[in-house]
Coordinates of C-alpha atoms (C1' of nucleotides) in Angstrom, one line a residue:
Chain A
X1469 CA 36.5 38.4 -117.1
X1470 CA 33.0 37.1 -116.7
X1471 CA 31.3 37.2 -113.3
X1472 CA 31.6 34.0 -111.5
X1473 CA 29.3 32.7 -108.9
X1474 CA 30.2 34.3 -105.6
X1475 CA 28.2 34.4 -102.5
X1476 CA 24.9 33.4 -104.1
X1477 CA 25.7 30.5 -106.4
X1478 CA 23.4 29.6 -109.2
X1479 CA 21.8 26.2 -109.4
X1480 CA 20.2 25.0 -112.6
X1481 CA 16.7 23.5 -112.2
X1482 CA 16.8 19.9 -113.0
X1483 CA 14.4 18.4 -115.5
X1484 CA 12.6 16.3 -112.9
X1485 CA 12.4 12.5 -113.5
X1486 CA 14.7 12.5 -116.4
X1487 CA 17.9 11.3 -114.9
X1488 CA 19.3 8.1 -116.6
X1489 CA 19.1 6.2 -113.3
X1490 CA 17.6 7.6 -110.2
X1491 CA 19.9 5.7 -107.8
X1492 CA 23.1 6.6 -109.6
X1493 CA 24.2 10.0 -108.2
X1494 CA 27.6 10.5 -109.8
X1495 CA 28.4 10.4 -113.4
X1496 CA 27.6 13.3 -115.6
X1497 CA 24.2 15.0 -115.3
X1498 CA 23.5 16.3 -111.9
X1499 CA 24.8 19.7 -112.9
X1500 CA 28.2 20.8 -111.9
X1501 CA 28.4 22.9 -108.8
X1502 CA 31.0 24.0 -106.4
X1503 CA 29.7 21.7 -103.7
X1504 CA 29.9 18.7 -106.0
X1505 CA 33.4 19.5 -107.0
X1506 CA 34.5 19.9 -103.4
X1507 CA 32.8 16.7 -102.3
X1508 CA 34.5 14.8 -105.1
X1509 CA 37.8 16.5 -104.2
X1510 CA 37.5 15.3 -100.6
X1511 CA 36.8 11.8 -101.8
X1512 CA 39.8 11.8 -104.1
X1513 CA 42.0 13.2 -101.4
X1514 CA 40.8 10.6 -98.9
X1515 CA 41.5 7.9 -101.4
X1516 CA 44.8 9.0 -103.0
X1517 CA 46.3 11.6 -100.7
X1518 CA 47.5 15.1 -101.5
X1519 CA 49.5 14.1 -104.6
X1520 CA 46.7 12.0 -105.9
X1521 CA 44.4 14.9 -106.6
X1522 CA 44.7 16.2 -110.2
X1523 CA 42.3 18.5 -112.0
X1524 CA 41.9 15.8 -114.7
X1525 CA 41.1 13.2 -112.1
X1526 CA 38.7 15.5 -110.4
X1527 CA 37.0 16.3 -113.7
X1528 CA 36.6 12.6 -114.4
X1529 CA 35.2 11.9 -110.9
X1530 CA 32.7 14.6 -111.4
X1531 CA 31.9 13.6 -114.9
X1532 CA 32.8 16.9 -116.7
X1533 CA 35.5 18.3 -118.9
X1534 CA 38.6 19.5 -117.1
X1535 CA 38.1 23.1 -117.9
X1536 CA 34.5 23.2 -116.7
X1537 CA 35.9 23.0 -113.2
X1538 CA 37.4 26.4 -113.7
X1539 CA 34.1 28.1 -114.0
X1540 CA 33.3 27.1 -110.4
X1541 CA 36.7 27.3 -108.9
X1542 CA 39.6 29.7 -109.3
X1543 CA 42.4 27.2 -109.5
X1544 CA 43.7 24.1 -107.8
X1545 CA 44.8 26.0 -104.6
X1546 CA 41.2 27.1 -104.3
X1547 CA 40.1 23.4 -104.4
X1548 CA 42.5 22.7 -101.6
X1549 CA 41.1 25.6 -99.5
X1550 CA 37.6 24.5 -100.1
X1551 CA 38.2 20.9 -99.4
X1552 CA 40.1 21.7 -96.2
X1553 CA 37.4 24.0 -94.9
X1554 CA 34.7 21.5 -95.9
X1555 CA 36.3 18.8 -93.8
X1556 CA 36.6 21.0 -90.8
X1557 CA 32.9 21.8 -90.6
X1558 CA 31.5 21.3 -87.1
X1559 CA 28.7 18.9 -87.1
X1560 CA 27.3 18.6 -83.7
X1561 CA 24.8 19.9 -81.2
X1562 CA 24.4 23.4 -82.5
X1563 CA 24.4 25.2 -79.1
X1564 CA 27.4 25.2 -76.9
X1565 CA 25.9 23.3 -73.9
X1566 CA 25.6 26.3 -71.7
X1567 CA 27.7 27.0 -68.6
X1568 CA 27.3 23.7 -66.8
X1569 CA 30.1 21.3 -67.9
X1570 CA 32.5 23.7 -69.6
X1571 CA 35.3 21.2 -69.3
X1572 CA 33.4 18.5 -71.0
X1573 CA 32.5 20.9 -73.7
X1574 CA 36.1 21.9 -74.3
X1575 CA 37.3 18.4 -74.4
X1576 CA 34.6 17.2 -76.6
X1577 CA 35.1 20.1 -79.0
X1578 CA 38.8 19.6 -79.3
X1579 CA 38.6 15.8 -79.7
X1580 CA 36.0 16.2 -82.4
X1581 CA 38.3 18.6 -84.1
X1582 CA 41.2 16.3 -84.0
X1583 CA 39.1 13.3 -85.0
X1584 CA 37.9 15.2 -88.1
X1585 CA 41.4 15.9 -89.2
X1586 CA 42.6 12.4 -88.6
X1587 CA 39.8 11.1 -90.6
X1588 CA 41.3 13.0 -93.5
X1589 CA 45.0 12.9 -93.0
X1590 CA 45.7 15.1 -96.0
X1591 CA 44.0 18.0 -94.3
X1592 CA 46.8 18.1 -91.8
X1593 CA 49.4 18.7 -94.4
X1594 CA 47.3 21.5 -95.9
X1595 CA 46.8 23.3 -92.6
X1596 CA 50.2 25.0 -92.4
X1597 CA 49.7 26.7 -95.8
X1598 CA 46.3 28.2 -95.2
X1599 CA 44.3 28.3 -92.1
X1600 CA 41.3 30.1 -90.7
X1601 CA 38.4 29.3 -93.0
X1602 CA 35.0 30.1 -91.5
X1603 CA 34.7 26.7 -90.0
X1604 CA 37.9 26.9 -88.1
X1605 CA 36.8 30.3 -86.8
X1606 CA 33.5 28.9 -85.7
X1607 CA 35.3 26.3 -83.7
X1608 CA 37.5 28.8 -82.1
X1609 CA 34.5 30.9 -81.2
X1610 CA 32.9 27.9 -79.5
X1611 CA 36.0 27.2 -77.6
X1612 CA 36.4 30.7 -76.6
X1613 CA 32.9 30.8 -75.2
X1614 CA 33.4 27.6 -73.2
X1615 CA 36.6 29.0 -71.7
X1616 CA 34.9 32.2 -70.9
X1617 CA 32.1 30.5 -69.2
X1618 CA 34.7 28.5 -67.2
X1619 CA 35.8 31.8 -65.6
X1620 CA 39.0 32.4 -67.5
X1621 CA 39.7 36.1 -67.2
X1622 CA 39.5 38.1 -70.4
X1623 CA 43.2 38.9 -70.1
X1624 CA 44.2 35.2 -70.1
X1625 CA 41.7 34.2 -72.7
X1626 CA 43.9 34.6 -75.6
X1627 CA 46.7 32.7 -74.1
X1628 CA 44.5 29.9 -73.0
X1629 CA 42.9 29.7 -76.4
X1630 CA 46.2 29.7 -78.3
X1631 CA 47.7 27.1 -76.0
X1632 CA 44.8 24.7 -76.5
X1633 CA 44.7 25.3 -80.2
X1634 CA 48.4 24.8 -80.5
X1635 CA 48.2 21.6 -78.5
X1636 CA 45.6 20.1 -80.8
X1637 CA 47.3 21.1 -83.9
X1638 CA 50.6 19.8 -82.8
X1639 CA 49.2 16.6 -81.5
X1640 CA 47.3 15.9 -84.7
X1641 CA 50.3 16.6 -86.9
X1642 CA 52.6 14.5 -84.8
X1643 CA 50.3 11.6 -84.8
X1644 CA 49.7 11.8 -88.5
X1645 CA 53.3 11.9 -89.3
X1646 CA 53.8 8.7 -87.3
X1647 CA 50.9 6.7 -88.4
X1648 CA 50.6 6.7 -92.1
X1649 CA 47.3 6.1 -93.9
X1650 CA 48.3 2.6 -94.8
X1651 CA 48.8 1.8 -91.2
X1652 CA 52.5 1.3 -91.4
X1653 CA 54.8 3.5 -89.5
X1654 CA 56.8 6.3 -91.0
X1655 CA 59.3 6.8 -88.2
X1656 CA 62.8 6.0 -89.3
X1657 CA 64.4 2.8 -88.2
X1658 CA 67.1 4.4 -86.1
X1659 CA 64.3 5.5 -83.9
X1660 CA 62.3 2.4 -83.4
X1661 CA 65.3 0.1 -83.5
X1662 CA 67.5 1.1 -80.7
X1663 CA 70.9 2.5 -81.8
X1664 CA 72.0 3.8 -78.5
X1665 CA 72.3 7.3 -79.8
X1666 CA 69.1 8.4 -78.1
X1667 CA 69.2 6.5 -74.8
X1668 CA 66.6 8.4 -72.9
X1669 CA 64.1 8.3 -75.7
X1670 CA 64.7 4.7 -76.3
X1671 CA 64.4 3.7 -72.7
X1672 CA 61.1 5.5 -72.4
X1673 CA 59.7 3.8 -75.4
X1674 CA 58.5 7.2 -76.7
X1675 CA 58.5 6.0 -80.3
X1676 CA 56.8 2.8 -79.6
X1677 CA 53.9 4.7 -78.2
X1678 CA 50.7 3.8 -79.8
X1679 CA 48.0 4.9 -77.5
X1680 CA 47.7 8.1 -79.2
X1681 CA 44.2 8.9 -78.1
X1682 CA 45.0 8.2 -74.5
X1683 CA 48.1 10.3 -74.6
X1684 CA 46.2 13.1 -76.3
X1685 CA 43.5 13.3 -73.7
X1686 CA 45.8 12.9 -70.7
X1687 CA 48.0 15.7 -72.1
X1688 CA 44.9 17.8 -72.6
X1689 CA 43.9 17.2 -69.0
X1690 CA 47.2 18.4 -67.7
X1691 CA 46.9 21.4 -69.9
X1692 CA 43.4 22.3 -68.7
X1693 CA 44.6 21.9 -65.1
X1694 CA 47.3 24.4 -65.8
X1695 CA 44.9 26.9 -67.5
X1696 CA 42.0 26.6 -65.1
X1697 CA 43.3 25.4 -61.8
X1698 CA 40.7 23.0 -60.3
X1699 CA 38.8 24.1 -57.2
X1700 CA 41.4 25.4 -54.7
Chain B
X905 CA 71.5 0.2 -110.4
X906 CA 74.9 1.6 -109.5
X907 CA 75.8 2.0 -105.9
X908 CA 75.1 5.5 -104.7
X909 CA 76.9 7.2 -102.0
X910 CA 75.2 6.1 -98.8
X911 CA 76.4 6.4 -95.3
X912 CA 80.0 7.0 -96.3
X913 CA 79.9 9.5 -99.0
X914 CA 82.7 10.0 -101.4
X915 CA 84.5 13.3 -101.8
X916 CA 86.6 14.0 -104.7
X917 CA 90.0 15.5 -103.9
X918 CA 90.2 18.9 -105.3
X919 CA 93.1 20.0 -107.4
X920 CA 94.4 22.5 -104.9
X921 CA 94.8 26.1 -106.0
X922 CA 93.2 25.6 -109.4
X923 CA 89.7 27.0 -108.8
X924 CA 88.9 29.9 -111.2
X925 CA 88.4 32.4 -108.3
X926 CA 89.3 31.5 -104.8
X927 CA 86.5 33.8 -103.4
X928 CA 83.8 32.6 -105.6
X929 CA 82.3 29.5 -104.0
X930 CA 79.3 28.8 -106.2
X931 CA 79.3 28.3 -109.9
X932 CA 80.4 25.1 -111.4
X933 CA 83.6 23.5 -110.1
X934 CA 83.7 22.9 -106.4
X935 CA 82.5 19.4 -107.1
X936 CA 78.9 18.4 -106.6
X937 CA 78.1 16.9 -103.3
X938 CA 75.0 16.1 -101.3
X939 CA 75.9 18.8 -98.9
X940 CA 76.2 21.4 -101.6
X941 CA 72.9 20.4 -103.1
X942 CA 71.1 20.6 -99.8
X943 CA 72.6 23.9 -99.0
X944 CA 71.5 25.3 -102.3
X945 CA 68.1 23.8 -101.8
X946 CA 67.7 25.6 -98.5
X947 CA 68.7 28.9 -100.1
X948 CA 66.2 28.4 -102.8
X949 CA 63.5 27.4 -100.4
X950 CA 64.2 30.4 -98.2
X951 CA 64.1 32.7 -101.3
X952 CA 61.1 31.3 -103.2
X953 CA 59.2 29.0 -100.9
X954 CA 58.1 25.4 -101.3
X955 CA 56.8 25.9 -104.8
X956 CA 59.9 27.8 -105.9
X957 CA 62.1 24.8 -105.7
X958 CA 62.5 23.0 -109.0
X959 CA 65.2 20.5 -109.9
X960 CA 66.2 22.6 -112.8
X961 CA 66.5 25.7 -110.7
X962 CA 68.5 23.7 -108.1
X963 CA 70.8 22.4 -110.8
X964 CA 71.4 26.0 -112.0
X965 CA 72.1 27.2 -108.5
X966 CA 74.6 24.5 -108.0
X967 CA 76.1 24.9 -111.5
X968 CA 75.4 21.4 -112.8
X969 CA 73.2 19.6 -115.2
X970 CA 69.8 18.6 -113.9
X971 CA 70.4 14.9 -114.0
X972 CA 73.6 15.1 -112.1
X973 CA 71.6 15.9 -109.0
X974 CA 70.1 12.4 -109.2
X975 CA 73.4 10.8 -108.6
X976 CA 73.5 12.3 -105.1
X977 CA 69.9 12.4 -104.4
X978 CA 67.1 9.9 -104.9
X979 CA 64.4 12.3 -106.0
X980 CA 62.8 15.6 -105.2
X981 CA 61.2 14.3 -102.0
X982 CA 64.6 13.3 -100.9
X983 CA 65.8 16.9 -101.3
X984 CA 62.9 18.1 -99.2
X985 CA 63.7 15.6 -96.5
X986 CA 67.4 16.6 -96.4
X987 CA 66.6 20.3 -96.5
X988 CA 64.2 19.9 -93.6
X989 CA 66.5 17.9 -91.5
X990 CA 69.4 20.3 -92.3
X991 CA 67.5 23.2 -91.1
X992 CA 66.5 21.6 -87.8
X993 CA 70.1 20.8 -86.8
X994 CA 70.8 21.9 -83.2
X995 CA 73.6 24.3 -83.1
X996 CA 74.4 25.2 -79.5
X997 CA 76.2 24.3 -76.4
X998 CA 76.8 20.6 -76.9
X999 CA 76.1 19.4 -73.4
X1000 CA 72.7 19.7 -71.8
X1001 CA 73.6 22.0 -69.0
X1002 CA 73.4 19.4 -66.3
X1003 CA 70.7 19.2 -63.7
X1004 CA 70.9 22.8 -62.4
X1005 CA 68.4 24.9 -64.3
X1006 CA 66.3 22.3 -66.1
X1007 CA 63.5 24.8 -66.8
X1008 CA 65.8 27.2 -68.5
X1009 CA 67.2 24.4 -70.5
X1010 CA 63.8 23.3 -71.6
X1011 CA 62.6 26.7 -72.5
X1012 CA 65.8 27.6 -74.4
X1013 CA 65.7 24.3 -76.3
X1014 CA 62.1 24.7 -77.4
X1015 CA 62.5 28.4 -78.3
X1016 CA 65.5 27.7 -80.4
X1017 CA 63.6 24.9 -82.1
X1018 CA 60.8 27.2 -82.9
X1019 CA 63.1 30.0 -84.0
X1020 CA 64.8 27.7 -86.4
X1021 CA 61.6 26.8 -88.0
X1022 CA 60.4 30.3 -88.2
X1023 CA 63.6 31.3 -89.9
X1024 CA 62.7 28.9 -92.7
X1025 CA 58.9 29.0 -92.9
X1026 CA 58.8 26.4 -95.6
X1027 CA 60.1 23.9 -93.1
X1028 CA 56.8 24.1 -91.3
X1029 CA 54.8 23.1 -94.2
X1030 CA 57.1 20.1 -94.8
X1031 CA 56.9 18.8 -91.3
X1032 CA 53.5 17.2 -91.5
X1033 CA 54.6 15.0 -94.3
X1034 CA 57.8 13.6 -92.9
X1035 CA 59.1 14.1 -89.4
X1036 CA 61.8 12.6 -87.2
X1037 CA 65.0 13.0 -89.0
X1038 CA 68.1 12.4 -86.8
X1039 CA 68.2 16.1 -85.8
X1040 CA 64.7 16.1 -84.5
X1041 CA 65.4 13.0 -82.6
X1042 CA 68.4 14.5 -81.0
X1043 CA 66.3 17.5 -79.9
X1044 CA 63.8 15.1 -78.4
X1045 CA 66.5 13.3 -76.6
X1046 CA 67.8 16.5 -75.0
X1047 CA 64.4 17.6 -74.0
X1048 CA 63.8 14.2 -72.5
X1049 CA 66.9 14.4 -70.4
X1050 CA 66.1 17.8 -69.2
X1051 CA 62.6 16.7 -68.1
X1052 CA 64.0 13.6 -66.5
X1053 CA 66.5 15.6 -64.5
X1054 CA 63.6 17.9 -63.4
X1055 CA 62.2 14.9 -61.6
X1056 CA 59.4 13.9 -64.0
X1057 CA 58.6 10.4 -63.2
X1058 CA 59.3 7.9 -66.0
X1059 CA 55.7 7.0 -66.3
X1060 CA 54.8 10.6 -67.0
X1061 CA 57.8 11.3 -69.2
X1062 CA 56.2 10.4 -72.5
X1063 CA 53.1 12.5 -71.8
X1064 CA 55.1 15.4 -70.8
X1065 CA 57.3 15.1 -73.8
X1066 CA 54.5 14.8 -76.3
X1067 CA 52.7 17.7 -74.7
X1068 CA 55.6 20.0 -75.0
X1069 CA 56.5 18.9 -78.5
X1070 CA 52.9 19.2 -79.6
X1071 CA 52.7 22.7 -78.2
X1072 CA 55.8 23.8 -80.0
X1073 CA 54.7 22.3 -83.3
X1074 CA 51.2 23.8 -83.0
X1075 CA 52.4 27.2 -82.0
X1076 CA 54.9 27.4 -84.8
X1077 CA 52.4 26.3 -87.4
X1078 CA 49.8 28.6 -86.2
X1079 CA 52.1 31.6 -86.2
X1080 CA 53.4 30.8 -89.6
X1081 CA 50.0 30.6 -91.1
X1082 CA 49.2 34.0 -89.8
X1083 CA 52.3 35.9 -90.6
X1084 CA 53.3 35.3 -94.2
X1085 CA 56.9 35.6 -95.3
X1086 CA 56.1 38.9 -97.0
X1087 CA 55.0 40.3 -93.7
X1088 CA 51.4 40.7 -94.7
X1089 CA 48.7 38.7 -92.9
X1090 CA 47.0 35.7 -94.2
X1091 CA 44.0 35.7 -92.0
X1092 CA 40.7 36.2 -93.9
X1093 CA 39.1 39.5 -93.7
X1094 CA 35.9 38.2 -92.0
X1095 CA 38.2 37.5 -89.1
X1096 CA 40.1 40.7 -88.7
X1097 CA 37.3 42.9 -89.7
X1098 CA 34.5 42.3 -87.3
X1099 CA 31.4 40.7 -88.8
X1100 CA 29.6 39.9 -85.6
X1101 CA 29.6 36.2 -86.5
X1102 CA 32.4 35.5 -84.0
X1103 CA 31.6 37.8 -81.1
X1104 CA 33.8 36.3 -78.4
X1105 CA 36.8 36.1 -80.6
X1106 CA 36.4 39.5 -82.0
X1107 CA 36.0 41.0 -78.6
X1108 CA 39.1 39.4 -77.3
X1109 CA 41.2 40.6 -80.3
X1110 CA 42.5 37.1 -80.7
X1111 CA 43.2 37.6 -84.4
X1112 CA 44.8 41.0 -83.9
X1113 CA 47.3 39.4 -81.6
X1114 CA 50.8 40.1 -82.7
X1115 CA 53.0 39.4 -79.7
X1116 CA 53.6 35.9 -80.9
X1117 CA 56.8 35.4 -79.0
X1118 CA 55.3 36.6 -75.8
X1119 CA 52.3 34.5 -76.1
X1120 CA 54.4 31.5 -76.9
X1121 CA 56.5 31.7 -73.8
X1122 CA 53.7 32.6 -71.5
X1123 CA 51.8 29.5 -72.8
X1124 CA 54.9 27.5 -72.3
X1125 CA 55.1 28.7 -68.7
X1126 CA 51.6 27.6 -68.0
X1127 CA 52.3 24.2 -69.6
X1128 CA 55.4 23.7 -67.5
X1129 CA 53.6 24.6 -64.4
X1130 CA 51.1 21.9 -65.3
X1131 CA 53.7 19.3 -66.0
X1132 CA 56.1 19.9 -63.2
X1133 CA 54.1 21.7 -60.4
X1134 CA 56.4 24.3 -58.8
X1135 CA 57.6 23.7 -55.2
X1136 CA 54.6 22.9 -53.1
Chain C
dC545 C1' 8.6 35.5 -130.6
dA546 C1' 13.4 37.1 -132.0
dA547 C1' 17.6 38.4 -130.6
dA548 C1' 20.9 39.7 -127.5
dA549 C1' 23.2 38.8 -123.0
dG550 C1' 24.7 35.9 -119.9
dA551 C1' 25.9 31.4 -117.7
dC552 C1' 28.1 27.5 -118.3
dT553 C1' 30.8 23.6 -120.8
dC554 C1' 34.9 21.9 -122.8
dG555 C1' 38.6 20.7 -126.7
dT556 C1' 42.9 22.2 -127.9
dA557 C1' 47.2 23.8 -126.9
dC558 C1' 51.2 25.1 -124.3
dA559 C1' 54.7 25.7 -120.9
dA560 C1' 56.6 23.8 -116.8
dT561 C1' 57.9 20.0 -114.3
dG562 C1' 60.0 15.3 -112.4
dT563 C1' 62.7 11.8 -113.9
dA564 C1' 64.0 7.3 -117.0
dC565 C1' 67.5 6.1 -120.1
dG566 C1' 71.8 5.8 -121.8
dA567 C1' 75.8 8.0 -123.7
dT568 C1' 79.8 10.3 -122.2
dT569 C1' 83.4 11.9 -119.4
dT570 C1' 86.5 11.6 -115.5
dA571 C1' 89.1 9.3 -111.7
dG572 C1' 91.3 5.5 -109.8
dT573 C1' 93.9 1.1 -110.2
dG574 C1' 96.5 -2.8 -112.3
Chain D
dC785 C1' 98.3 1.7 -121.4
dA786 C1' 93.6 -0.7 -120.7
dC787 C1' 89.7 -1.5 -117.5
dT788 C1' 86.5 -0.4 -114.1
dA789 C1' 83.8 2.5 -111.3
dA790 C1' 82.2 7.1 -110.2
dA791 C1' 80.1 10.9 -111.7
dT792 C1' 78.1 14.1 -115.2
dC793 C1' 74.5 15.4 -118.2
dG794 C1' 71.6 15.9 -122.9
dT795 C1' 67.6 14.2 -124.7
dA796 C1' 63.1 12.6 -124.4
dC797 C1' 58.7 11.8 -122.5
dA798 C1' 54.7 11.6 -119.6
dT799 C1' 52.1 14.4 -116.5
dT800 C1' 50.6 18.4 -114.7
dG801 C1' 47.9 23.2 -114.3
dT802 C1' 45.6 26.4 -116.9
dA803 C1' 45.0 30.3 -120.8
dC804 C1' 42.2 30.8 -124.7
dG805 C1' 38.3 30.9 -127.2
dA806 C1' 34.7 28.5 -129.5
dG807 C1' 30.6 26.1 -128.5
dT808 C1' 25.9 25.4 -126.1
dC809 C1' 22.2 26.2 -123.3
dT810 C1' 19.3 29.6 -120.3
dT811 C1' 17.4 33.9 -119.3
dT812 C1' 16.3 38.5 -120.2
dT813 C1' 14.9 42.1 -123.0
dG814 C1' 12.6 44.5 -126.8

DNA sequence: CAAAAGACTCGTACAATGTACGATTTAGTG
DNA sequence: CACTAAATCGTACATTGTACGAGTCTTTTG
């Protein structure tokens, strides 16, 4: 078993100015790397969904032989892990905005989180299998700090955190299973076309709901009210 | 394309008293049926997880040839759908307990839901792909009625419903990705073994949490307080 | 500089899988 | 009996992940 690149990954020095076309990034040369593999994997997943990602396809997209991938990556599962974590990276103002508007910070953080996942619907179906990559942890940390600064007691912090996290996860999954990538709905007909078997639901138009974003943030508001009761 | 058994499925009449062994249910004879296939699929999923279910294995478990399955079932996806819905069936007192203790009804319903999924961890990883089989709808309907009887205004009903549902889904998925079937944890080491990169989280012991049930119901309490403010 | 060690690439091969096809058997009806 | 429909299932194939080991290029060492 040869040593594979671990924490410090190797990067070949490129012979400067010798690429076939300077503008053309993909195809062949630019040396294989874990980053490039993951980036391509994300593209493929975005384009063809979870089942559309094959090692062969990935190799093609990257411009390498199939087995070359395995030098940089343990196996396909590993690719999934890396792609998932990559997509969850937090890109935003680096510092949690200091005390001030904790509520805004929480809402913004959670909405960004949700938006990131919805941008890559496949990520949602990967979450249940493996969670808690470094990027998720970082987001939890930020959330944690915001709540803390909002005056949530240490004893309640965990509950508050889990409650929020659960809410986001659930909302994202729910919405994703309703609205498919193509834009068409997934919900079974018996649900959208009234059958009389689910009277209350049908009357409320639950399944005709389509203001997902609005519902999400209004629910979040309620939740936050429950967790951190507004000025008494 | 021959007509396959759809809504009204056919059931061969069994030659009474001619089974090889009366006690031995599985193995061969007892005529193939969608129900039997689904039941076996659930067993296999429970035993070997999502990746452990193969059509060949399923055929063996049922005592038939592989291709015979395809008479009763469209494809493997279909098997997943059916297995998922089967596991989510509500088995309990048939009538929503009438006005009275709506809160108890809601809590009981949601906890039963969660328990069902945790009993079959694979179900959780299937949810994101396809939701809303008839059994899920039925559960939503019950929930809806309970909330309605609690005095939640029609306008707020959808939000309340989604918020609760989202919470349950998220909580279940979260817990499942922490506690693996084997009993060992999944969380990455950097999380459980302090690294100093996530100070707030580590201080709070978030990831060492193991009273999942308690956390779940306490969070649920908070949520319900937010949705239906207790007597003013 | 030579040569050995390592880092990386990749063609071939194989076992496992889902399922199309069509032949075959069984049950039900006249 | 013959005829039809329902149900079973063996064979065959394309697609997949990846083990193996040979090949190439880069770096280190003597």
